[in-house]
């Protein structure tokens, strides 16, 4: 153990747990500098047992608590995250490499919104009743599941962590949550916040460590009744297989290879802004990023030139400064993205811009920066157009007419999100109905209303989160039928 580095600890039974004597520690790297700046506990089964025991003893009190009181606890957590916005944003930037301004404007406010939204939603959550004339009445009870597991990725660390934790807690469950081992810091700050907010001990437990270790242990623990997972498709498949023998309830939010359809009748400037953002926001590391850009042939050459011009203006560099793009999350991920660009070259793709690691001087000398990259000339069945790259890399290609646009858009194994850019209302509705994606944006991208169902079709996942969908997932319905005939 390197005693000079701060150590991120687990949050169990309302306290930050002192790591066991011979606890294994993982290094936590700042992707902008390439330097190790803290360590985290790689949790074991023993830690999980302690967390499950804490959750078990907290459960009766939490599930029986008056809904308004439970909601007030969540509101308090939201208020404190909001108060500490700067601290949380700085931690997210340091851990993930994303621009500080993005963490301040999006990641942390969204985490606040998640707690606030579900604190309020639970007070409005009602269940159905079905009258059978003068004979009988049915009503549905929706009870919390008990102890649930929430496992999240590194790209929007606190935002996606709280997206799961908040509805699980609101619905009356106790939670064992695991953030990505690559970005544990804001989860550690959340633990401190929960302590200050007076969240009852054991209601939320946060365990750090590797997915193959503690993540797998959470998935297979018999007392954990459901798993809400966001991450890669291959990991989701593994989790589904491991959870199946216990018939656990699963919500899987997985990868995407999202198409962007640009029609000749689009609003030119709005579309260029939207397409640029959707391809490269957060260094292209958002499951919803539009990484396949299809443009109607009549405007293809002009649109491509205008897009390249905008890409050339993107500022890449130290995420603490005023930049559009920071570092990728890790050296391993950077090499994976650079490898995918090499594959595109080998497949015959023309690299229109970018295509390389970007050297940034000063404190970011050892950082993991990749130039925004646009690739042309690859068929739909190329690996580049079929596999998620999850970096600042997009392909561009012309299409002719709605049918071809749909065939290209729907032609991968994924089905998370699509965006359509057209001022023709009839066309937009027609196409939205035929796109095989869980989310379709028309003339916008990443416009989110937390009440809407969120999730993907095909290899992009199973189930939906958000709004009532999340509260239904985290509760067990029971029908009661009373005969009074
Ligand atoms: P990942 O699948 O490698 O890891 C996600 C989380 O799962 C991490 O906490 C990890 O430790 C854990 N994990 C890994 N193996 C596990 C196992 N066997 N059992 C239990 N837990 C395990 O994904 P990542 O690299 O962190 O994130 C990037 C991926 O996430 C991309 O594919 C992206 O598309 C996807 N993603 C999807 C959404 C969505 O809402 N659909 C949102 C964000 C990211």
Short mmCIF file of C-alpha atoms and ligand atoms in Angstrom, two decimals:
data_model
loop_
_atom_site.label_atom_id
_atom_site.label_comp_id
_atom_site.label_asym_id
_atom_site.label_seq_id
_atom_site.Cartn_x
_atom_site.Cartn_y
_atom_site.Cartn_z
CA UNK A 1 0.00 0.00 0.00
CA UNK A 2 1.31 3.45 -0.88
CA UNK A 3 0.59 5.43 2.26
CA UNK A 4 1.21 8.73 0.52
CA UNK A 5 -1.94 8.40 -1.55
CA UNK A 6 -5.45 8.92 -0.21
CA UNK A 7 -7.56 5.77 -0.19
CA UNK A 8 -11.20 5.62 -1.28
CA UNK A 9 -13.15 3.56 1.23
CA UNK A 10 -16.36 1.59 1.20
CA UNK A 11 -19.54 3.01 2.75
CA UNK A 12 -21.17 0.30 4.86
CA UNK A 13 -23.76 0.61 7.63
CA UNK A 14 -23.67 4.40 7.48
CA UNK A 15 -19.89 4.68 7.91
CA UNK A 16 -16.74 4.81 5.85
CA UNK A 17 -15.22 1.40 6.47
CA UNK A 18 -11.57 1.12 7.41
CA UNK A 19 -9.93 -1.18 4.83
CA UNK A 20 -9.06 -4.63 6.18
CA UNK A 21 -5.44 -5.21 7.15
CA UNK A 22 -4.45 -6.90 3.92
CA UNK A 23 -7.07 -5.34 1.66
CA UNK A 24 -6.06 -5.20 -1.98
CA UNK A 25 -5.95 -1.68 -3.36
CA UNK A 26 -6.38 -0.49 -6.91
CA UNK A 27 -4.75 2.61 -8.38
CA UNK A 28 -6.92 5.50 -9.47
CA UNK A 29 -5.47 7.44 -12.38
CA UNK A 30 -6.12 11.01 -13.48
CA UNK A 31 -6.60 10.52 -17.25
CA UNK A 32 -5.61 14.08 -18.10
CA UNK A 33 -2.16 13.70 -16.55
CA UNK A 34 -1.71 9.94 -16.58
CA UNK A 35 -0.73 10.12 -12.88
CA UNK A 36 -2.00 7.85 -10.10
CA UNK A 37 -3.56 10.18 -7.56
CA UNK A 38 -5.47 7.92 -5.20
CA UNK A 39 -6.25 4.31 -4.48
CA UNK A 40 -9.44 2.42 -3.83
CA UNK A 41 -10.38 -0.70 -1.96
CA UNK A 42 -10.90 -3.77 -4.13
CA UNK A 43 -13.78 -5.18 -2.09
CA UNK A 44 -14.20 -8.85 -1.25
CA UNK A 45 -17.03 -11.21 -0.30
CA UNK A 46 -16.43 -10.25 3.32
CA UNK A 47 -17.20 -6.60 2.55
CA UNK A 48 -20.30 -7.69 0.67
CA UNK A 49 -21.50 -9.76 3.63
CA UNK A 50 -21.12 -6.73 5.88
CA UNK A 51 -23.03 -4.55 3.41
CA UNK A 52 -25.83 -7.09 3.00
CA UNK A 53 -26.14 -7.46 6.79
CA UNK A 54 -26.36 -3.66 7.14
CA UNK A 55 -28.99 -3.49 4.40
CA UNK A 56 -30.97 -6.30 6.01
CA UNK A 57 -31.16 -4.53 9.34
CA UNK A 58 -32.04 -1.18 7.71
CA UNK A 59 -34.73 -2.61 5.45
CA UNK A 60 -37.72 -2.93 7.81
CA UNK A 61 -37.42 0.68 8.97
CA UNK A 62 -36.80 2.11 5.52
CA UNK A 63 -39.61 0.29 3.73
CA UNK A 64 -42.09 1.13 6.52
CA UNK A 65 -41.10 4.78 6.62
CA UNK A 66 -43.72 7.29 5.64
CA UNK A 67 -43.23 8.17 1.98
CA UNK A 68 -42.92 11.88 2.70
CA UNK A 69 -40.15 11.22 5.24
CA UNK A 70 -38.31 8.95 2.81
CA UNK A 71 -38.62 11.63 0.13
CA UNK A 72 -37.21 14.25 2.52
CA UNK A 73 -34.08 12.14 3.00
CA UNK A 74 -33.53 12.05 -0.75
CA UNK A 75 -34.21 15.79 -1.08
CA UNK A 76 -31.61 16.43 1.58
CA UNK A 77 -29.00 14.42 -0.34
CA UNK A 78 -29.90 16.42 -3.48
CA UNK A 79 -29.54 19.72 -1.63
CA UNK A 80 -26.10 18.82 -0.30
CA UNK A 81 -24.78 17.65 -3.69
CA UNK A 82 -26.04 20.94 -5.11
CA UNK A 83 -24.32 22.90 -2.34
CA UNK A 84 -21.08 21.03 -3.10
CA UNK A 85 -21.38 21.27 -6.88
CA UNK A 86 -17.83 22.60 -7.32
CA UNK A 87 -16.29 19.85 -5.24
CA UNK A 88 -18.21 17.12 -7.06
CA UNK A 89 -17.49 18.60 -10.49
CA UNK A 90 -13.77 18.86 -9.75
CA UNK A 91 -13.74 15.21 -8.63
CA UNK A 92 -15.55 14.06 -11.76
CA UNK A 93 -13.15 15.99 -13.97
CA UNK A 94 -10.10 14.61 -12.15
CA UNK A 95 -11.37 11.01 -12.25
CA UNK A 96 -12.82 10.90 -15.74
CA UNK A 97 -10.86 13.45 -17.79
CA UNK A 98 -14.01 15.25 -18.97
CA UNK A 99 -14.03 19.05 -19.18
CA UNK A 100 -14.71 20.61 -15.79
CA UNK A 101 -17.33 22.83 -17.42
CA UNK A 102 -19.23 19.75 -18.63
CA UNK A 103 -19.20 18.15 -15.18
CA UNK A 104 -20.45 21.44 -13.70
CA UNK A 105 -23.18 21.96 -16.30
CA UNK A 106 -24.37 18.40 -16.85
CA UNK A 107 -23.05 15.54 -14.71
CA UNK A 108 -23.49 16.96 -11.24
CA UNK A 109 -26.74 18.92 -11.81
CA UNK A 110 -28.19 15.74 -13.29
CA UNK A 111 -27.24 13.77 -10.19
CA UNK A 112 -29.05 16.40 -8.12
CA UNK A 113 -32.06 16.12 -10.45
CA UNK A 114 -32.09 12.33 -10.12
CA UNK A 115 -32.48 12.49 -6.33
CA UNK A 116 -34.97 15.35 -6.49
CA UNK A 117 -37.04 13.83 -9.29
CA UNK A 118 -37.48 10.44 -7.61
CA UNK A 119 -38.06 12.00 -4.18
CA UNK A 120 -41.06 13.74 -5.75
CA UNK A 121 -42.10 10.92 -8.07
CA UNK A 122 -42.53 8.45 -5.23
CA UNK A 123 -45.08 10.72 -3.57
CA UNK A 124 -47.17 10.50 -6.76
CA UNK A 125 -46.66 6.80 -7.48
CA UNK A 126 -50.05 5.07 -7.47
CA UNK A 127 -51.08 1.55 -8.29
CA UNK A 128 -54.01 0.26 -10.31
CA UNK A 129 -57.35 -1.17 -9.32
CA UNK A 130 -59.60 -3.26 -11.56
CA UNK A 131 -63.26 -3.47 -10.62
CA UNK A 132 -65.20 -6.58 -11.75
CA UNK A 133 -68.63 -5.00 -11.83
CA UNK A 134 -70.61 -5.68 -8.65
CA UNK A 135 -68.79 -8.93 -8.03
CA UNK A 136 -65.27 -8.17 -6.93
CA UNK A 137 -62.43 -5.71 -6.97
CA UNK A 138 -58.74 -6.18 -7.66
CA UNK A 139 -56.09 -3.84 -6.50
CA UNK A 140 -52.35 -3.93 -7.00
CA UNK A 141 -49.88 -3.57 -4.20
CA UNK A 142 -46.36 -2.54 -5.17
CA UNK A 143 -43.90 -3.47 -2.46
CA UNK A 144 -40.15 -2.77 -2.54
CA UNK A 145 -38.09 -5.74 -3.69
CA UNK A 146 -35.81 -5.73 -0.63
CA UNK A 147 -32.07 -5.42 -1.24
CA UNK A 148 -31.09 -4.47 -4.78
CA UNK A 149 -27.77 -4.07 -6.59
CA UNK A 150 -26.86 -1.07 -8.74
CA UNK A 151 -23.76 -1.27 -10.95
CA UNK A 152 -22.68 1.65 -13.12
CA UNK A 153 -19.99 2.60 -15.69
CA UNK A 154 -17.30 5.28 -15.86
CA UNK A 155 -18.54 7.59 -18.60
CA UNK A 156 -21.10 9.62 -16.61
CA UNK A 157 -20.07 8.38 -13.18
CA UNK A 158 -22.27 10.15 -10.61
CA UNK A 159 -25.04 10.86 -13.09
CA UNK A 160 -25.62 7.15 -13.89
CA UNK A 161 -24.86 5.92 -10.36
CA UNK A 162 -27.61 8.14 -8.91
CA UNK A 163 -29.96 7.38 -11.83
CA UNK A 164 -30.24 3.90 -10.32
CA UNK A 165 -29.78 4.55 -6.62
CA UNK A 166 -32.40 7.31 -6.34
CA UNK A 167 -35.42 5.34 -7.66
CA UNK A 168 -34.31 2.19 -5.80
CA UNK A 169 -34.22 4.08 -2.50
CA UNK A 170 -37.38 6.07 -3.25
CA UNK A 171 -39.29 2.83 -3.79
CA UNK A 172 -38.24 1.62 -0.32
CA UNK A 173 -35.39 -0.73 -1.17
CA UNK A 174 -31.99 -0.89 0.48
CA UNK A 175 -29.15 -0.69 -1.99
CA UNK A 176 -25.72 -2.21 -2.53
CA UNK A 177 -24.12 -0.02 -5.19
CA UNK A 178 -20.87 -0.35 -7.08
CA UNK A 179 -19.45 2.49 -9.18
CA UNK A 180 -16.89 1.82 -11.88
CA UNK A 181 -13.45 1.10 -10.43
CA UNK A 182 -12.11 3.54 -13.03
CA UNK A 183 -14.08 6.49 -11.61
CA UNK A 184 -14.84 5.93 -7.91
CA UNK A 185 -14.34 9.43 -6.55
CA UNK A 186 -17.78 11.02 -6.82
CA UNK A 187 -19.32 7.85 -5.37
CA UNK A 188 -16.98 8.32 -2.41
CA UNK A 189 -18.14 11.93 -2.08
CA UNK A 190 -21.75 10.72 -2.26
CA UNK A 191 -21.05 8.48 0.73
CA UNK A 192 -19.80 11.49 2.72
CA UNK A 193 -22.87 13.41 1.62
CA UNK A 194 -25.22 10.65 2.78
CA UNK A 195 -23.53 10.64 6.18
CA UNK A 196 -23.96 14.40 6.49
CA UNK A 197 -27.56 14.17 5.26
CA UNK A 198 -28.36 11.68 8.00
CA UNK A 199 -29.50 8.96 5.62
CA UNK A 200 -30.32 6.01 7.90
CA UNK A 201 -27.38 3.60 8.25
CA UNK A 202 -27.43 0.61 5.89
CA UNK A 203 -30.03 2.02 3.52
CA UNK A 204 -27.33 2.70 0.94
CA UNK A 205 -24.02 0.82 0.91
CA UNK A 206 -21.30 1.60 -1.62
CA UNK A 207 -18.66 -1.00 -2.42
CA UNK A 208 -15.66 -0.24 -4.59
CA UNK A 209 -13.61 -2.59 -6.71
CA UNK A 210 -13.36 -4.62 -9.87
CA UNK A 211 -16.35 -5.83 -11.83
CA UNK A 212 -15.01 -9.36 -12.09
CA UNK A 213 -14.60 -9.45 -8.30
CA UNK A 214 -17.08 -7.53 -6.19
CA UNK A 215 -19.34 -6.77 -9.19
CA UNK A 216 -19.76 -10.45 -9.86
CA UNK A 217 -20.30 -11.15 -6.15
CA UNK A 218 -23.15 -8.61 -6.03
CA UNK A 219 -24.78 -10.17 -9.10
CA UNK A 220 -24.70 -13.68 -7.65
CA UNK A 221 -25.54 -12.94 -4.00
CA UNK A 222 -28.80 -14.75 -3.15
CA UNK A 223 -30.14 -11.96 -0.91
CA UNK A 224 -29.85 -9.33 -3.63
CA UNK A 225 -33.15 -9.51 -5.47
CA UNK A 226 -32.56 -7.36 -8.53
CA UNK A 227 -29.69 -5.89 -10.50
CA UNK A 228 -29.83 -2.59 -12.31
CA UNK A 229 -26.78 -2.48 -14.55
CA UNK A 230 -25.43 0.05 -17.00
CA UNK A 231 -22.32 -0.83 -18.97
CA UNK A 232 -21.03 -2.74 -21.95
CA UNK A 233 -23.08 -5.29 -23.88
CA UNK A 234 -20.63 -8.16 -23.25
CA UNK A 235 -20.72 -7.47 -19.50
CA UNK A 236 -24.52 -7.30 -19.61
CA UNK A 237 -24.67 -10.72 -21.28
CA UNK A 238 -22.39 -12.16 -18.59
CA UNK A 239 -24.51 -10.65 -15.83
CA UNK A 240 -27.73 -11.96 -17.40
CA UNK A 241 -26.27 -15.48 -17.56
CA UNK A 242 -25.04 -15.34 -13.96
CA UNK A 243 -28.30 -13.95 -12.58
CA UNK A 244 -30.57 -16.31 -14.54
CA UNK A 245 -30.43 -19.35 -12.22
CA UNK A 246 -31.73 -17.19 -9.37
CA UNK A 247 -34.43 -15.57 -11.57
CA UNK A 248 -33.32 -12.11 -10.53
CA UNK A 249 -35.08 -9.11 -11.88
CA UNK A 250 -32.70 -7.38 -14.31
CA UNK A 251 -32.52 -3.98 -15.92
CA UNK A 252 -29.70 -3.81 -18.46
CA UNK A 253 -28.70 -0.54 -20.11
CA UNK A 254 -25.98 -1.48 -22.59
CA UNK A 255 -24.01 -0.22 -25.55
CA UNK A 256 -25.08 1.60 -28.69
CA UNK A 257 -24.03 2.31 -32.27
CA UNK A 258 -26.39 5.16 -32.84
CA UNK A 259 -27.33 6.59 -36.24
CA UNK A 260 -27.82 10.26 -37.05
CA UNK A 261 -30.01 10.87 -40.12
CA UNK A 262 -29.58 14.26 -41.77
CA UNK A 263 -32.12 15.15 -44.45
CA UNK A 264 -31.68 17.86 -47.07
CA UNK A 265 -34.54 19.85 -45.53
CA UNK A 266 -32.88 20.13 -42.11
CA UNK A 267 -32.27 23.39 -40.31
CA UNK A 268 -28.62 23.75 -41.38
CA UNK A 269 -26.95 25.43 -38.41
CA UNK A 270 -29.02 23.73 -35.75
CA UNK A 271 -28.28 20.37 -37.36
CA UNK A 272 -24.54 20.99 -37.63
CA UNK A 273 -24.40 21.96 -33.95
CA UNK A 274 -26.45 18.94 -32.96
CA UNK A 275 -24.52 16.43 -35.07
CA UNK A 276 -21.17 17.75 -33.81
CA UNK A 277 -22.30 17.54 -30.20
CA UNK A 278 -23.86 14.13 -30.56
CA UNK A 279 -20.71 12.66 -32.09
CA UNK A 280 -18.10 14.19 -29.80
CA UNK A 281 -19.65 15.24 -26.47
CA UNK A 282 -17.80 13.77 -23.49
CA UNK A 283 -15.08 12.64 -25.96
CA UNK A 284 -17.68 10.44 -27.68
CA UNK A 285 -18.00 8.40 -24.49
CA UNK A 286 -21.78 8.50 -24.10
CA UNK A 287 -23.82 5.42 -24.92
CA UNK A 288 -26.18 7.75 -26.84
CA UNK A 289 -23.51 9.38 -29.03
CA UNK A 290 -24.34 9.48 -32.73
CA UNK A 291 -21.38 7.60 -34.17
CA UNK A 292 -22.84 6.82 -37.62
CA UNK A 293 -23.73 9.97 -39.53
CA UNK A 294 -25.90 9.51 -42.63
CA UNK A 295 -26.50 12.55 -44.82
CA UNK A 296 -28.87 12.87 -47.79
CA UNK A 297 -26.80 12.81 -50.95
CA UNK A 298 -27.96 16.17 -52.35
CA UNK A 299 -26.32 18.01 -49.40
CA UNK A 300 -23.64 15.46 -48.57
CA UNK A 301 -20.56 17.28 -49.88
CA UNK A 302 -21.52 20.64 -48.37
CA UNK A 303 -22.58 19.14 -45.05
CA UNK A 304 -19.41 17.10 -44.75
CA UNK A 305 -17.26 20.17 -45.46
CA UNK A 306 -19.16 22.25 -42.91
CA UNK A 307 -18.91 19.50 -40.29
CA UNK A 308 -15.17 19.12 -40.85
CA UNK A 309 -14.81 22.86 -40.46
CA UNK A 310 -16.59 22.72 -37.08
CA UNK A 311 -14.59 19.72 -35.94
CA UNK A 312 -11.38 21.61 -36.71
CA UNK A 313 -12.52 24.32 -34.28
CA UNK A 314 -12.97 21.93 -31.34
CA UNK A 315 -10.53 22.78 -28.56
CA UNK A 316 -8.87 19.71 -27.05
CA UNK A 317 -6.73 19.86 -23.95
CA UNK A 318 -6.48 20.23 -20.19
CA UNK A 319 -10.03 19.61 -18.93
CA UNK A 320 -9.52 22.20 -16.20
CA UNK A 321 -9.31 24.90 -18.89
CA UNK A 322 -11.88 26.17 -21.35
CA UNK A 323 -11.93 23.22 -23.79
CA UNK A 324 -14.53 21.26 -25.76
CA UNK A 325 -12.81 17.92 -25.33
CA UNK A 326 -10.77 16.51 -22.48
CA UNK A 327 -9.01 13.18 -22.06
CA UNK A 328 -10.33 9.67 -22.64
CA UNK A 329 -10.92 7.79 -19.43
CA UNK A 330 -7.84 5.55 -19.34
CA UNK A 331 -4.75 4.46 -21.23
CA UNK A 332 -6.39 1.11 -21.97
CA UNK A 333 -9.48 2.78 -23.39
CA UNK A 334 -7.40 5.21 -25.46
CA UNK A 335 -5.50 2.28 -27.01
CA UNK A 336 -8.80 0.51 -27.71
CA UNK A 337 -10.10 3.61 -29.53
CA UNK A 338 -6.84 4.08 -31.47
CA UNK A 339 -7.01 0.37 -32.36
CA UNK A 340 -10.52 0.85 -33.74
CA UNK A 341 -9.23 3.70 -35.92
CA UNK A 342 -6.50 1.37 -37.22
CA UNK A 343 -9.19 -1.21 -38.02
CA UNK A 344 -11.11 1.47 -39.95
CA UNK A 345 -7.97 2.23 -41.96
CA UNK A 346 -7.40 -1.47 -42.62
CA UNK A 347 -11.01 -1.81 -43.76
CA UNK A 348 -10.38 0.88 -46.37
CA UNK A 349 -11.88 3.84 -44.55
CA UNK A 350 -10.62 7.31 -45.35
CA UNK A 351 -9.72 9.28 -42.22
CA UNK A 352 -11.08 12.73 -43.03
CA UNK A 353 -9.73 14.30 -39.84
CA UNK A 354 -8.04 13.27 -36.59
CA UNK A 355 -7.10 9.63 -36.30
CA UNK A 356 -4.34 10.01 -33.74
CA UNK A 357 -3.45 10.54 -30.14
CA UNK A 358 -3.13 14.25 -29.32
CA UNK A 359 -0.13 15.38 -27.33
CA UNK A 360 -1.04 18.04 -24.78
CA UNK A 361 1.83 19.86 -23.09
CA UNK A 362 2.37 20.88 -19.48
CA UNK A 363 0.65 18.97 -16.69
CA UNK A 364 -1.25 16.94 -19.31
CA UNK A 365 1.90 15.65 -20.97
CA UNK A 366 1.10 12.04 -19.99
CA UNK A 367 -2.67 12.30 -20.63
CA UNK A 368 -4.92 10.15 -22.82
CA UNK A 369 -6.15 12.52 -25.52
CA UNK A 370 -7.46 11.45 -28.93
CA UNK A 371 -8.26 13.78 -31.83
CA UNK A 372 -11.89 13.94 -32.96
CA UNK A 373 -12.00 11.63 -35.94
CA UNK A 374 -14.34 11.41 -38.91
CA UNK A 375 -14.15 8.45 -41.27
CA UNK A 376 -15.67 8.02 -44.73
CA UNK A 377 -16.09 5.22 -47.22
CA UNK A 378 -16.94 2.19 -45.10
CA UNK A 379 -19.84 -0.16 -45.81
CA UNK A 380 -22.55 -0.89 -43.25
CA UNK A 381 -21.20 -4.36 -42.57
CA UNK A 382 -17.68 -3.12 -41.70
CA UNK A 383 -16.52 -3.70 -38.16
CA UNK A 384 -16.19 0.07 -37.77
CA UNK A 385 -19.89 0.58 -38.54
CA UNK A 386 -21.07 -2.40 -36.52
CA UNK A 387 -19.09 -2.22 -33.26
CA UNK A 388 -19.30 0.37 -30.56
CA UNK A 389 -16.05 2.36 -30.34
CA UNK A 390 -17.07 4.66 -27.47
CA UNK A 391 -14.63 7.42 -28.32
CA UNK A 392 -14.42 10.59 -30.45
CA UNK A 393 -14.81 8.61 -33.67
CA UNK A 394 -17.70 8.79 -36.14
CA UNK A 395 -18.31 7.58 -39.66
CA UNK A 396 -20.09 9.59 -42.36
CA UNK A 397 -21.87 8.33 -45.45
CA UNK A 398 -24.46 9.56 -47.98
CA UNK A 399 -27.93 8.06 -48.42
CA UNK A 400 -30.67 8.39 -51.00
CA UNK A 401 -34.25 8.58 -49.75
CA UNK A 402 -36.05 7.47 -46.60
CA UNK A 403 -35.94 3.73 -47.30
CA UNK A 404 -32.16 3.64 -47.56
CA UNK A 405 -31.81 5.90 -44.54
CA UNK A 406 -33.90 3.46 -42.49
CA UNK A 407 -32.09 0.42 -43.80
CA UNK A 408 -28.72 1.92 -42.83
CA UNK A 409 -29.94 3.19 -39.47
CA UNK A 410 -31.54 -0.11 -38.45
CA UNK A 411 -28.70 -2.22 -39.84
CA UNK A 412 -26.70 -3.00 -36.70
CA UNK A 413 -27.20 -5.27 -33.72
CA UNK A 414 -27.78 -2.28 -31.42
CA UNK A 415 -30.96 -0.29 -30.82
CA UNK A 416 -30.35 2.41 -28.23
CA UNK A 417 -30.90 5.86 -29.76
CA UNK A 418 -31.33 7.49 -33.16
CA UNK A 419 -31.62 11.11 -34.16
CA UNK A 420 -33.41 12.53 -37.19
CA UNK A 421 -32.78 16.00 -38.55
CA UNK A 422 -35.53 17.24 -40.89
CA UNK A 423 -38.00 20.10 -41.01
CA UNK A 424 -40.57 17.82 -42.67
CA UNK A 425 -42.96 16.90 -39.89
CA UNK A 426 -44.67 14.04 -41.70
CA UNK A 427 -41.35 12.46 -42.59
CA UNK A 428 -40.07 12.77 -39.03
CA UNK A 429 -43.12 10.99 -37.60
CA UNK A 430 -43.02 8.34 -40.32
CA UNK A 431 -39.35 7.58 -39.71
CA UNK A 432 -39.58 7.73 -35.91
CA UNK A 433 -42.16 4.94 -36.03
CA UNK A 434 -39.92 2.70 -38.13
CA UNK A 435 -36.60 3.17 -36.35
CA UNK A 436 -35.74 0.15 -34.16
CA UNK A 437 -34.44 2.15 -31.23
CA UNK A 438 -35.59 2.73 -27.67
CA UNK A 439 -35.10 6.48 -28.07
CA UNK A 440 -35.64 8.65 -31.16
CA UNK A 441 -34.74 12.32 -31.10
CA UNK A 442 -36.06 14.61 -33.82
CA UNK A 443 -34.11 17.85 -34.33
CA UNK A 444 -32.35 17.40 -31.01
CA UNK A 445 -30.01 15.07 -29.20
CA UNK A 446 -29.78 14.13 -25.52
CA UNK A 447 -32.81 16.21 -24.67
CA UNK A 448 -33.97 14.40 -21.56
CA UNK A 449 -37.18 14.41 -19.57
CA UNK A 450 -36.76 12.13 -16.56
CA UNK A 451 -40.38 10.96 -16.82
CA UNK A 452 -39.79 9.21 -20.15
CA UNK A 453 -38.81 5.55 -20.61
CA UNK A 454 -35.07 5.27 -21.14
CA UNK A 455 -33.33 2.23 -22.60
CA UNK A 456 -32.56 0.25 -25.69
CA UNK A 457 -33.75 -2.53 -27.97
CA UNK A 458 -31.74 -5.45 -29.38
CA UNK A 459 -28.19 -5.67 -27.97
CA UNK A 460 -28.62 -2.30 -26.25
CA UNK A 461 -30.44 -3.75 -23.31
CA UNK A 462 -33.43 -5.16 -21.56
CA UNK A 463 -36.04 -3.10 -19.73
CA UNK A 464 -36.44 0.63 -19.32
CA UNK A 465 -35.49 3.08 -16.61
CA UNK A 466 -36.79 6.57 -15.85
CA UNK A 467 -40.10 7.77 -14.42
CA UNK A 468 -42.66 5.12 -13.54
CA UNK A 469 -40.60 2.50 -15.40
CA UNK A 470 -37.87 2.75 -12.78
CA UNK A 471 -40.30 2.69 -9.86
CA UNK A 472 -42.05 -0.32 -11.37
CA UNK A 473 -38.74 -2.09 -11.83
CA UNK A 474 -37.79 -1.54 -8.20
CA UNK A 475 -41.14 -2.83 -6.86
CA UNK A 476 -42.92 -6.17 -6.92
CA UNK A 477 -46.57 -5.99 -7.97
CA UNK A 478 -49.08 -8.15 -6.14
CA UNK A 479 -52.72 -8.40 -7.12
CA UNK A 480 -55.32 -8.67 -4.37
CA UNK A 481 -58.76 -9.83 -5.49
CA UNK A 482 -61.70 -9.34 -3.10
CA UNK A 483 -65.02 -10.94 -3.86
CA UNK A 484 -68.02 -9.12 -2.42
CA UNK A 485 -70.74 -10.61 -4.61
P1 LIG B 1 -18.27 -2.25 -18.27
O1 LIG B 1 -19.32 -3.18 -18.71
O2 LIG B 1 -16.85 -2.65 -18.44
O3 LIG B 1 -18.42 -1.92 -16.71
C1 LIG B 1 -19.60 -1.37 -16.17
C2 LIG B 1 -19.66 -1.70 -14.69
O4 LIG B 1 -19.82 -3.11 -14.55
C3 LIG B 1 -18.42 -1.34 -13.90
O5 LIG B 1 -18.79 -0.91 -12.62
C4 LIG B 1 -17.68 -2.67 -13.83
O6 LIG B 1 -16.82 -2.76 -12.73
C5 LIG B 1 -18.84 -3.64 -13.69
N1 LIG B 1 -18.56 -5.01 -14.11
C6 LIG B 1 -17.67 -5.47 -15.03
N2 LIG B 1 -17.73 -6.82 -15.12
C7 LIG B 1 -18.68 -7.23 -14.25
C8 LIG B 1 -19.22 -8.51 -13.90
N3 LIG B 1 -18.77 -9.63 -14.45
N4 LIG B 1 -20.18 -8.56 -12.97
C9 LIG B 1 -20.66 -7.43 -12.41
N5 LIG B 1 -20.20 -6.19 -12.70
C10 LIG B 1 -19.22 -6.09 -13.62
O7 LIG B 1 -18.58 -0.87 -18.99
P2 LIG B 1 -17.71 0.46 -18.96
O8 LIG B 1 -16.52 0.24 -19.82
O9 LIG B 1 -17.55 0.91 -17.56
O10 LIG B 1 -18.72 1.50 -19.65
C11 LIG B 1 -18.81 1.66 -21.03
C12 LIG B 1 -20.00 0.90 -21.59
O11 LIG B 1 -21.19 1.29 -20.92
C13 LIG B 1 -20.24 1.21 -23.04
O12 LIG B 1 -20.51 0.02 -23.74
C14 LIG B 1 -21.48 2.09 -23.02
O13 LIG B 1 -22.24 2.06 -24.20
C15 LIG B 1 -22.22 1.54 -21.87
N6 LIG B 1 -23.18 2.52 -21.37
C16 LIG B 1 -24.52 2.31 -21.56
C17 LIG B 1 -25.44 3.24 -21.13
C18 LIG B 1 -26.93 3.06 -21.34
O14 LIG B 1 -27.70 3.71 -20.66
N7 LIG B 1 -27.36 2.18 -22.22
C19 LIG B 1 -24.99 4.40 -20.48
C20 LIG B 1 -23.63 4.58 -20.30
C21 LIG B 1 -22.72 3.62 -20.74
#
